[in-house]
């Protein structure tokens, strides 16, 4: 038996399909690049990265963190993943460009062909009917069915366009997060909402005998696994080769992010019935029990070789905080080193270009890295962080040609998800010590049990780790709308061109 939630890390808005013996799950990656991660599994419990659908989206100035612009909390949301007649389809909207994107490929590993779909379809679900007509189901509070052209370029003239479900209860969040299916001749849409009566996310369904018919249904799952009234909801459903059905939903888990939860369901005379509670332990027969999964997070020696296409591809657990500047990083200049330069003045960590990140993972995790900061300029900061609106970091900096180690953090008096800390303000400095040697080894530690969401930092003094600064409380907010990330960063506050060399990155998950 295995623990549920199945992954203690940020994989929100999951959509899941099965192609023969293989499950695929897509998840929201927002501002991170490469983006639109698709995971692969053979038992719905253990997962590995299959691909990222794109390396960059539109490379707008905001996506590149230029001119004070950013797309934190925006970018791609809630993709729909489908497999139809030998081709994979991924469709989603980006909330910074207000466009709808469609990517297609005959292989999960790509290459992926990109096109735009006319219109903007919030939380859309792609559906291919048996008569080869194609639809999107989408919306917030009002859920629409929109028929598409055969080439999926936009709405079909004179095609079906109708309201199928409307939120009628007083709500904090109206129906959204659509997932649409045809099962045994009936049409189903699964949705989430937060009514004022329940006060938390709940899962709902509606069903009809035809696309022109009336959709009826209601709430079908309301559970928080005893975790802070954090409702488990929103995601796709999938069947196993043996005909068992599961839903892949998510649950808010504080600063670590929104994490996936498996919930069994069945159809009783065509009506979906979810388990009354999400099981704390799950076990599903693997279609490939001998398979060894690649880790979702990991250490890196930064030894890489150039691919046949002339590009370097970092290990698939890395993502940059926005579209990277390819001219300002290298892992081949000095083998075993991730070298990164600054190319613009940044007011704080949030606007640092080429911050290289991995998901934090519960119950606790820590990462250590060696930093050679001999190439820093005065006013530069380089180090390791937990990247979130309420971030914490330990950094090597230089002032008047003297090196210092500092610990910085951004705090919020508001412990809710609301409030925006993406601004030009510097973080609060909680510690500063002078050092003689610009080569340092730094460590970041995060603890996420029961929403403690604390991070702390240390540096290696000989053979001893010495803490620096405070234990900092991180708060998940809608400004990033993402779980905190462990990140390697450099930014300049006075003059550009500084350099940081990172090596011997070691990441571990700490179990009780």
Coordinates of C-alpha atoms in Angstrom, one line a residue:
X1 CA 0.0 0.0 0.0
X2 CA 1.2 3.5 -0.7
X3 CA 0.4 6.9 0.9
X4 CA -2.3 9.1 -0.5
X5 CA -1.9 12.0 -1.5
X6 CA 0.4 10.3 -3.9
X7 CA 2.9 13.1 -4.5
X8 CA 3.7 15.7 -1.8
X9 CA 4.6 18.3 -4.3
X10 CA 3.0 20.9 -6.5
X11 CA 1.1 19.3 -9.4
X12 CA -2.2 21.1 -9.6
X13 CA -5.1 20.9 -12.1
X14 CA -4.3 17.4 -13.2
X15 CA -5.8 15.8 -16.3
X16 CA -5.1 12.1 -16.7
X17 CA -5.6 9.7 -19.6
X18 CA -4.6 6.1 -20.3
X19 CA -3.1 5.0 -23.6
X20 CA -3.0 1.2 -23.7
X21 CA -0.9 0.3 -20.6
X22 CA 0.4 3.8 -19.9
X23 CA -1.1 6.6 -17.9
X24 CA -0.3 10.2 -18.6
X25 CA -1.0 13.3 -16.4
X26 CA -0.6 16.9 -17.4
X27 CA -0.3 19.6 -14.8
X28 CA -0.3 23.4 -14.6
X29 CA 3.2 25.1 -14.7
X30 CA 2.2 28.7 -15.1
X31 CA 5.2 30.9 -15.4
X32 CA 7.8 28.1 -15.3
X33 CA 9.9 27.2 -18.4
X34 CA 10.0 24.6 -19.9
X35 CA 6.3 24.4 -19.3
X36 CA 3.2 22.1 -19.4
X37 CA 4.7 19.1 -17.7
X38 CA 3.3 15.7 -18.6
X39 CA 4.0 12.8 -16.2
X40 CA 3.9 9.1 -17.0
X41 CA 2.9 6.1 -14.8
X42 CA 2.0 2.5 -15.0
X43 CA 0.0 2.3 -11.7
X44 CA -1.4 5.9 -11.2
X45 CA 0.7 6.1 -8.0
X46 CA 4.3 6.4 -9.0
X47 CA 5.1 9.0 -11.6
X48 CA 8.0 10.3 -13.7
X49 CA 8.4 13.2 -16.2
X50 CA 7.5 12.1 -19.7
X51 CA 8.0 15.5 -21.3
X52 CA 7.5 19.3 -21.1
X53 CA 5.3 20.3 -24.0
X54 CA 7.1 23.6 -24.8
X55 CA 10.5 25.1 -23.9
X56 CA 9.0 28.6 -24.1
X57 CA 5.5 29.9 -24.8
X58 CA 5.5 33.2 -26.7
X59 CA 8.7 34.7 -25.3
X60 CA 7.0 38.0 -24.5
X61 CA 8.8 40.7 -22.5
X62 CA 6.8 39.7 -19.5
X63 CA 7.6 36.0 -19.9
X64 CA 11.3 37.1 -20.0
X65 CA 11.0 39.3 -16.9
X66 CA 11.9 42.4 -18.9
X67 CA 11.2 46.0 -18.1
X68 CA 9.7 45.2 -14.7
X69 CA 7.1 42.9 -16.2
X70 CA 6.4 39.3 -15.2
X71 CA 3.8 36.5 -15.5
X72 CA 3.9 35.1 -12.0
X73 CA 0.6 33.4 -11.3
X74 CA -0.3 33.6 -14.9
X75 CA 1.0 31.6 -17.9
X76 CA -0.6 28.3 -18.7
X77 CA -3.4 27.0 -16.6
X78 CA -5.4 23.8 -16.4
X79 CA -4.5 22.0 -19.6
X80 CA -6.7 19.3 -21.1
X81 CA -4.8 16.2 -22.4
X82 CA -6.4 13.8 -24.9
X83 CA -5.3 11.0 -27.2
X84 CA -7.3 10.6 -30.4
X85 CA -6.6 8.5 -33.5
X86 CA -2.9 8.1 -32.8
X87 CA -2.3 11.7 -31.8
X88 CA -1.8 13.5 -28.4
X89 CA -3.6 16.8 -27.9
X90 CA -2.9 19.4 -25.2
X91 CA -5.0 22.5 -25.0
X92 CA -4.9 25.4 -22.5
X93 CA -5.2 29.1 -22.0
X94 CA -2.4 31.4 -20.8
X95 CA -3.7 34.1 -18.5
X96 CA -1.0 36.7 -19.5
X97 CA -1.5 36.6 -23.2
X98 CA -5.3 35.8 -23.0
X99 CA -4.8 33.2 -25.8
X100 CA -5.8 29.6 -26.2
X101 CA -3.0 27.2 -27.2
X102 CA -3.2 23.8 -28.9
X103 CA -0.2 21.5 -29.1
X104 CA -0.3 18.2 -31.0
X105 CA 2.2 15.3 -31.4
X106 CA 2.2 11.7 -32.5
X107 CA 4.6 10.9 -29.6
X108 CA 4.4 12.0 -26.0
X109 CA 8.0 13.0 -26.2
X110 CA 7.3 15.3 -29.1
X111 CA 8.1 17.2 -31.2
X112 CA 4.9 19.2 -30.4
X113 CA 3.2 21.3 -33.0
X114 CA 1.9 24.6 -31.7
X115 CA -1.2 26.4 -33.0
X116 CA -3.7 29.0 -31.6
X117 CA -7.4 28.5 -31.2
X118 CA -9.5 31.6 -31.7
X119 CA -11.1 32.7 -28.5
X120 CA -10.3 32.3 -24.8
X121 CA -11.7 29.2 -23.0
X122 CA -11.2 29.2 -19.3
X123 CA -10.4 25.7 -17.8
X124 CA -11.3 24.1 -21.1
X125 CA -11.8 20.3 -21.7
X126 CA -11.3 18.9 -25.2
X127 CA -13.7 16.3 -26.4
X128 CA -13.8 14.2 -29.6
X129 CA -17.2 12.6 -30.1
X130 CA -17.7 9.3 -32.0
X131 CA -19.1 11.2 -35.0
X132 CA -15.7 13.0 -35.4
X133 CA -17.2 16.3 -34.2
X134 CA -15.0 18.2 -31.7
X135 CA -15.9 20.3 -28.7
X136 CA -14.6 22.4 -25.9
X137 CA -16.3 22.6 -22.5
X138 CA -15.3 25.6 -20.6
X139 CA -16.2 28.5 -18.3
X140 CA -16.5 29.8 -14.8
X141 CA -19.9 29.8 -13.0
X142 CA -21.5 29.3 -16.5
X143 CA -20.2 26.2 -18.3
X144 CA -20.4 26.2 -22.1
X145 CA -20.2 23.6 -24.8
X146 CA -18.5 25.0 -27.9
X147 CA -18.2 23.1 -31.1
X148 CA -14.9 23.5 -33.0
X149 CA -13.9 23.4 -36.6
X150 CA -12.4 20.2 -37.8
X151 CA -8.9 21.8 -37.8
X152 CA -9.5 23.0 -34.2
X153 CA -8.6 26.6 -35.2
X154 CA -11.7 28.1 -33.6
X155 CA -15.5 27.8 -33.1
X156 CA -17.4 26.1 -35.9
X157 CA -19.8 28.4 -37.7
X158 CA -23.3 27.3 -37.0
X159 CA -21.9 24.7 -34.7
X160 CA -23.3 23.9 -31.2
X161 CA -22.7 26.7 -28.8
X162 CA -24.7 26.4 -25.6
X163 CA -24.8 26.8 -21.9
X164 CA -25.0 23.4 -20.3
X165 CA -24.5 24.1 -16.5
X166 CA -25.0 27.3 -14.5
X167 CA -24.0 27.8 -10.8
X168 CA -27.2 28.5 -8.9
X169 CA -26.0 28.4 -5.3
X170 CA -24.3 31.4 -3.5
X171 CA -20.6 30.8 -4.0
X172 CA -17.1 31.9 -3.4
X173 CA -16.0 30.1 -6.5
X174 CA -18.5 29.2 -9.2
X175 CA -18.3 26.0 -11.3
X176 CA -15.0 25.6 -13.2
X177 CA -12.3 23.1 -13.9
X178 CA -14.3 21.2 -16.5
X179 CA -13.4 17.6 -17.5
X180 CA -15.7 16.2 -20.1
X181 CA -16.3 12.6 -21.2
X182 CA -18.6 10.2 -23.0
X183 CA -18.9 6.9 -21.2
X184 CA -21.2 4.1 -22.3
X185 CA -23.2 6.5 -24.4
X186 CA -23.8 9.2 -21.8
X187 CA -22.1 12.6 -21.5
X188 CA -20.4 13.7 -18.3
X189 CA -18.9 17.0 -17.1
X190 CA -17.0 17.0 -13.8
X191 CA -16.5 20.4 -12.1
X192 CA -15.4 22.0 -8.9
X193 CA -16.9 24.9 -6.9
X194 CA -16.8 26.5 -3.5
X195 CA -20.2 27.3 -2.3
X196 CA -20.9 29.5 0.7
X197 CA -22.6 26.5 2.3
X198 CA -19.6 24.2 2.2
X199 CA -16.8 26.7 2.4
X200 CA -14.3 24.5 0.6
X201 CA -13.7 22.9 -2.8
X202 CA -16.1 20.2 -3.7
X203 CA -16.4 18.0 -6.8
X204 CA -19.6 18.0 -8.8
X205 CA -20.8 16.2 -11.9
X206 CA -23.5 16.7 -14.5
X207 CA -24.7 14.2 -17.1
X208 CA -26.9 14.1 -20.2
X209 CA -28.1 11.6 -22.8
X210 CA -27.2 13.9 -25.7
X211 CA -25.3 17.1 -26.3
X212 CA -28.5 18.8 -27.0
X213 CA -30.2 17.5 -23.8
X214 CA -30.4 18.8 -20.3
X215 CA -27.5 18.2 -18.0
X216 CA -28.5 17.1 -14.4
X217 CA -26.4 16.3 -11.4
X218 CA -24.8 17.9 -8.4
X219 CA -22.1 17.5 -5.8
X220 CA -20.5 14.1 -5.8
X221 CA -17.4 14.3 -3.5
X222 CA -16.7 16.5 -0.5
X223 CA -13.7 15.5 1.7
X224 CA -10.6 17.1 3.1
X225 CA -8.9 14.0 4.6
X226 CA -9.0 15.8 7.9
X227 CA -6.6 18.5 6.6
X228 CA -7.5 22.0 7.5
X229 CA -10.9 22.0 5.7
X230 CA -8.9 21.9 2.4
X231 CA -11.3 20.3 0.0
X232 CA -10.1 17.7 -2.5
X233 CA -11.4 18.5 -6.0
X234 CA -10.7 19.3 -9.7
X235 CA -9.1 16.8 -12.0
X236 CA -9.7 14.1 -14.5
X237 CA -11.0 10.5 -14.3
X238 CA -9.4 7.4 -15.9
X239 CA -10.1 3.7 -16.0
X240 CA -7.6 0.9 -15.5
X241 CA -7.2 -2.0 -18.0
X242 CA -9.3 -4.0 -15.6
X243 CA -12.1 -1.5 -15.7
X244 CA -11.7 0.2 -12.3
X245 CA -12.2 3.9 -12.3
X246 CA -10.2 6.6 -10.4
X247 CA -10.2 10.3 -10.2
X248 CA -7.0 12.3 -10.0
X249 CA -7.8 15.4 -7.9
X250 CA -5.7 17.9 -6.0
X251 CA -5.7 19.4 -2.5
X252 CA -4.2 22.7 -1.3
X253 CA -1.3 22.0 1.1
X254 CA 0.0 25.4 2.1
X255 CA 3.4 26.6 0.8
X256 CA 4.4 23.3 -0.8
X257 CA 1.5 23.8 -3.2
X258 CA -1.4 21.9 -4.5
X259 CA -0.8 18.1 -4.4
X260 CA -2.5 15.2 -6.3
X261 CA -4.9 12.8 -4.5
X262 CA -6.4 9.6 -5.9
X263 CA -10.0 8.9 -5.3
X264 CA -11.8 5.7 -6.5
X265 CA -15.2 6.0 -8.2
X266 CA -17.7 3.7 -9.9
X267 CA -20.7 4.1 -12.1
X268 CA -24.0 2.9 -10.6
X269 CA -26.6 2.7 -13.4
X270 CA -24.6 5.4 -15.2
X271 CA -24.4 7.7 -12.2
X272 CA -20.8 8.4 -10.9
X273 CA -20.3 7.6 -7.3
X274 CA -17.1 8.7 -5.6
X275 CA -15.7 7.1 -2.5
X276 CA -17.1 8.9 0.5
X277 CA -13.6 9.7 1.7
X278 CA -10.2 9.8 -0.1
X279 CA -8.3 6.7 1.0
X280 CA -5.2 7.3 3.0
X281 CA -3.6 4.3 1.4
X282 CA -3.9 3.1 -2.2
X283 CA -2.6 0.2 -4.2
X284 CA -3.2 -0.3 -7.9
X285 CA -1.8 -3.1 -10.0
X286 CA 1.0 -1.9 -12.2
X287 CA 0.9 -2.7 -15.9
X288 CA 4.7 -2.8 -15.9
X289 CA 5.8 -3.8 -12.4
X290 CA 9.4 -4.0 -13.4
X291 CA 9.6 -0.4 -14.4
X292 CA 12.0 1.8 -12.5
X293 CA 10.8 5.4 -12.3
X294 CA 13.0 8.5 -12.7
X295 CA 12.8 10.8 -9.7
X296 CA 10.7 13.9 -9.8
X297 CA 13.3 15.9 -8.0
X298 CA 17.1 15.2 -7.7
X299 CA 20.7 16.2 -7.3
X300 CA 22.9 17.4 -10.2
X301 CA 26.6 17.3 -10.8
X302 CA 26.1 19.6 -13.8
X303 CA 27.9 17.4 -16.2
X304 CA 26.2 17.6 -19.5
X305 CA 26.9 17.0 -23.2
X306 CA 25.5 18.8 -26.2
X307 CA 22.6 17.0 -27.9
X308 CA 22.4 16.2 -31.6
X309 CA 20.3 19.4 -32.1
X310 CA 23.2 21.4 -30.7
X311 CA 21.3 22.2 -27.5
X312 CA 21.9 21.4 -23.9
X313 CA 18.8 20.0 -22.1
X314 CA 19.0 20.0 -18.3
X315 CA 17.6 17.1 -16.3
X316 CA 13.8 17.1 -16.5
X317 CA 13.2 18.1 -12.9
X318 CA 14.7 21.6 -13.5
X319 CA 12.6 24.6 -14.6
X320 CA 13.5 28.3 -14.9
X321 CA 11.3 30.8 -13.1
X322 CA 10.4 32.5 -16.4
X323 CA 11.7 32.1 -20.0
X324 CA 15.5 31.9 -19.6
X325 CA 18.0 34.1 -21.3
X326 CA 20.0 31.4 -23.2
X327 CA 23.0 33.7 -23.6
X328 CA 23.4 34.1 -19.8
X329 CA 23.9 30.5 -18.6
X330 CA 26.1 27.5 -19.4
X331 CA 27.0 24.1 -18.1
X332 CA 29.7 23.5 -20.7
X333 CA 32.0 26.6 -20.0
X334 CA 33.3 24.8 -17.0
X335 CA 32.2 21.1 -16.8
X336 CA 30.5 20.3 -13.5
X337 CA 29.4 23.9 -13.0
X338 CA 26.1 25.7 -13.7
X339 CA 27.4 29.2 -14.6
X340 CA 25.0 32.1 -14.8
X341 CA 25.5 35.8 -15.5
X342 CA 23.3 38.8 -14.9
X343 CA 22.1 40.9 -17.8
X344 CA 19.8 43.4 -16.1
X345 CA 19.3 45.3 -12.9
X346 CA 16.8 43.6 -10.6
X347 CA 15.3 45.0 -7.4
X348 CA 15.0 41.6 -5.7
X349 CA 14.9 37.9 -6.0
X350 CA 11.5 37.8 -7.7
X351 CA 12.9 39.6 -10.8
X352 CA 16.1 37.6 -11.1
X353 CA 16.4 36.1 -14.6
X354 CA 17.4 32.5 -15.0
X355 CA 16.6 31.3 -11.5
X356 CA 16.8 27.6 -11.8
X357 CA 14.2 25.7 -9.8
X358 CA 12.9 22.4 -8.6
X359 CA 9.7 21.7 -6.8
X360 CA 9.9 21.5 -3.0
X361 CA 8.7 18.2 -1.6
X362 CA 7.1 17.2 1.7
X363 CA 7.2 16.2 4.4
X364 CA 10.6 18.1 4.5
X365 CA 13.4 18.6 2.0
X366 CA 16.8 20.2 1.9
X367 CA 19.2 21.2 -0.8
X368 CA 22.9 22.1 -0.6
X369 CA 25.1 23.6 -3.3
X370 CA 28.6 25.0 -3.6
X371 CA 28.8 28.5 -4.9
X372 CA 31.9 30.2 -6.3
X373 CA 31.1 33.9 -6.2
X374 CA 34.5 35.2 -7.2
X375 CA 32.8 36.7 -10.3
X376 CA 30.3 38.8 -8.4
X377 CA 30.2 42.6 -8.7
X378 CA 29.4 45.0 -6.0
X379 CA 25.6 44.8 -5.3
X380 CA 25.2 41.3 -6.7
X381 CA 23.4 38.5 -4.8
X382 CA 23.8 34.8 -5.5
X383 CA 22.7 31.8 -3.6
X384 CA 19.9 29.3 -2.9
X385 CA 16.3 30.2 -2.0
X386 CA 12.7 29.0 -1.6
X387 CA 11.0 30.9 -4.4
X388 CA 7.5 32.1 -3.5
X389 CA 5.9 35.5 -2.9
X390 CA 7.0 35.2 0.8
X391 CA 10.4 33.9 -0.2
X392 CA 13.5 33.2 1.9
X393 CA 17.1 33.0 0.7
X394 CA 20.7 32.8 1.7
X395 CA 23.1 34.6 -0.6
X396 CA 26.7 35.6 -1.1
X397 CA 26.9 39.4 -1.8
X398 CA 29.6 41.9 -2.3
X399 CA 29.7 45.5 -1.0
X400 CA 32.7 47.8 -1.4
X401 CA 34.7 44.8 -2.5
X402 CA 34.0 42.9 0.7
X403 CA 32.1 39.6 0.6
X404 CA 29.3 38.8 2.9
X405 CA 26.8 36.0 3.6
X406 CA 23.2 37.3 4.1
X407 CA 19.8 35.8 4.9
X408 CA 16.8 37.7 3.4
X409 CA 13.1 37.0 3.5
X410 CA 9.8 38.6 2.5
X411 CA 7.0 38.4 5.1
X412 CA 3.3 39.1 5.0
X413 CA 1.1 40.1 7.9
X414 CA -1.8 38.6 6.0
X415 CA -1.8 34.8 6.3
X416 CA -4.5 34.3 3.7
X417 CA -3.9 33.5 0.1
X418 CA -4.6 37.1 -0.9
X419 CA -2.1 39.9 -1.1
X420 CA 0.6 40.6 -3.7
X421 CA 4.4 40.6 -2.8
X422 CA 5.5 41.0 -6.4
X423 CA 6.9 44.5 -6.3
X424 CA 10.1 46.5 -6.4
X425 CA 10.7 46.3 -2.6
X426 CA 13.8 44.6 -1.2
X427 CA 13.4 41.7 1.3
X428 CA 14.2 42.2 4.9
X429 CA 17.8 41.3 5.9
X430 CA 17.9 39.1 9.0
X431 CA 21.6 38.3 9.1
X432 CA 24.9 39.4 7.6
X433 CA 28.4 38.1 8.2
X434 CA 31.6 39.0 6.5
X435 CA 33.6 36.2 4.8
X436 CA 37.0 36.1 3.2
X437 CA 36.5 33.3 0.7
X438 CA 34.0 33.7 -2.0
X439 CA 33.6 29.9 -2.4
X440 CA 30.9 28.8 0.0
X441 CA 28.6 25.8 0.5
X442 CA 25.0 26.8 1.3
X443 CA 22.0 24.8 2.4
X444 CA 18.2 25.4 2.3
X445 CA 15.8 23.4 4.4
X446 CA 12.0 23.4 4.2
X447 CA 9.4 21.7 6.5
X448 CA 5.8 21.3 5.3
X449 CA 4.0 19.0 7.8
X450 CA 0.6 20.3 8.9
X451 CA 1.2 23.6 7.0
X452 CA 4.2 24.6 9.1
X453 CA 5.7 25.8 5.9
X454 CA 9.0 27.0 7.4
X455 CA 12.4 27.4 5.7
X456 CA 15.8 27.9 7.2
X457 CA 19.3 28.3 5.8
X458 CA 22.8 27.4 6.8
X459 CA 26.4 27.6 5.5
X460 CA 29.3 25.1 5.8
X461 CA 32.0 26.3 8.2
X462 CA 34.8 23.7 7.9
X463 CA 32.8 20.5 8.6
X464 CA 30.0 22.1 10.5
X465 CA 26.7 23.6 9.3
X466 CA 26.0 26.9 10.9
X467 CA 22.6 28.5 10.7
X468 CA 22.2 32.0 9.3
X469 CA 19.2 34.2 10.0
X470 CA 15.7 33.2 11.1
X471 CA 13.4 30.3 10.6
X472 CA 11.0 31.9 8.1
X473 CA 7.3 31.2 7.6
X474 CA 6.3 30.9 4.0
X475 CA 2.7 31.6 3.0
X476 CA 1.0 30.4 -0.2
X477 CA -0.6 33.3 -2.0
X478 CA -2.2 33.9 -5.3
X479 CA 0.6 36.2 -6.4
X480 CA 2.7 33.2 -7.5
X481 CA -0.2 30.7 -7.3
X482 CA 2.4 28.0 -7.0
X483 CA 4.1 26.0 -4.4
X484 CA 7.5 27.2 -3.3
X485 CA 10.5 26.2 -5.4
X486 CA 14.1 25.5 -4.4
X487 CA 16.1 27.8 -6.6
X488 CA 19.6 28.8 -7.6
X489 CA 19.8 32.5 -8.4
X490 CA 21.9 35.5 -9.1
X491 CA 20.8 39.1 -9.6
X492 CA 22.4 42.5 -9.8
X493 CA 21.3 45.7 -8.1
X494 CA 24.1 48.0 -9.2
X495 CA 25.9 46.9 -12.4
X496 CA 25.2 44.0 -14.8
X497 CA 27.7 41.3 -15.8
X498 CA 28.3 39.5 -12.5
X499 CA 28.8 35.7 -12.6
X500 CA 28.0 32.9 -10.2
X501 CA 29.2 29.3 -10.5
X502 CA 27.1 26.6 -8.9
X503 CA 28.3 23.0 -8.4
X504 CA 27.6 19.8 -6.4
X505 CA 23.9 20.4 -6.1
X506 CA 22.5 17.8 -3.6
X507 CA 18.7 17.5 -3.0
X508 CA 17.1 15.1 -0.5
X509 CA 13.6 14.5 0.8
X510 CA 13.5 14.0 4.5
X511 CA 11.0 11.5 5.8
X512 CA 9.8 11.2 9.4

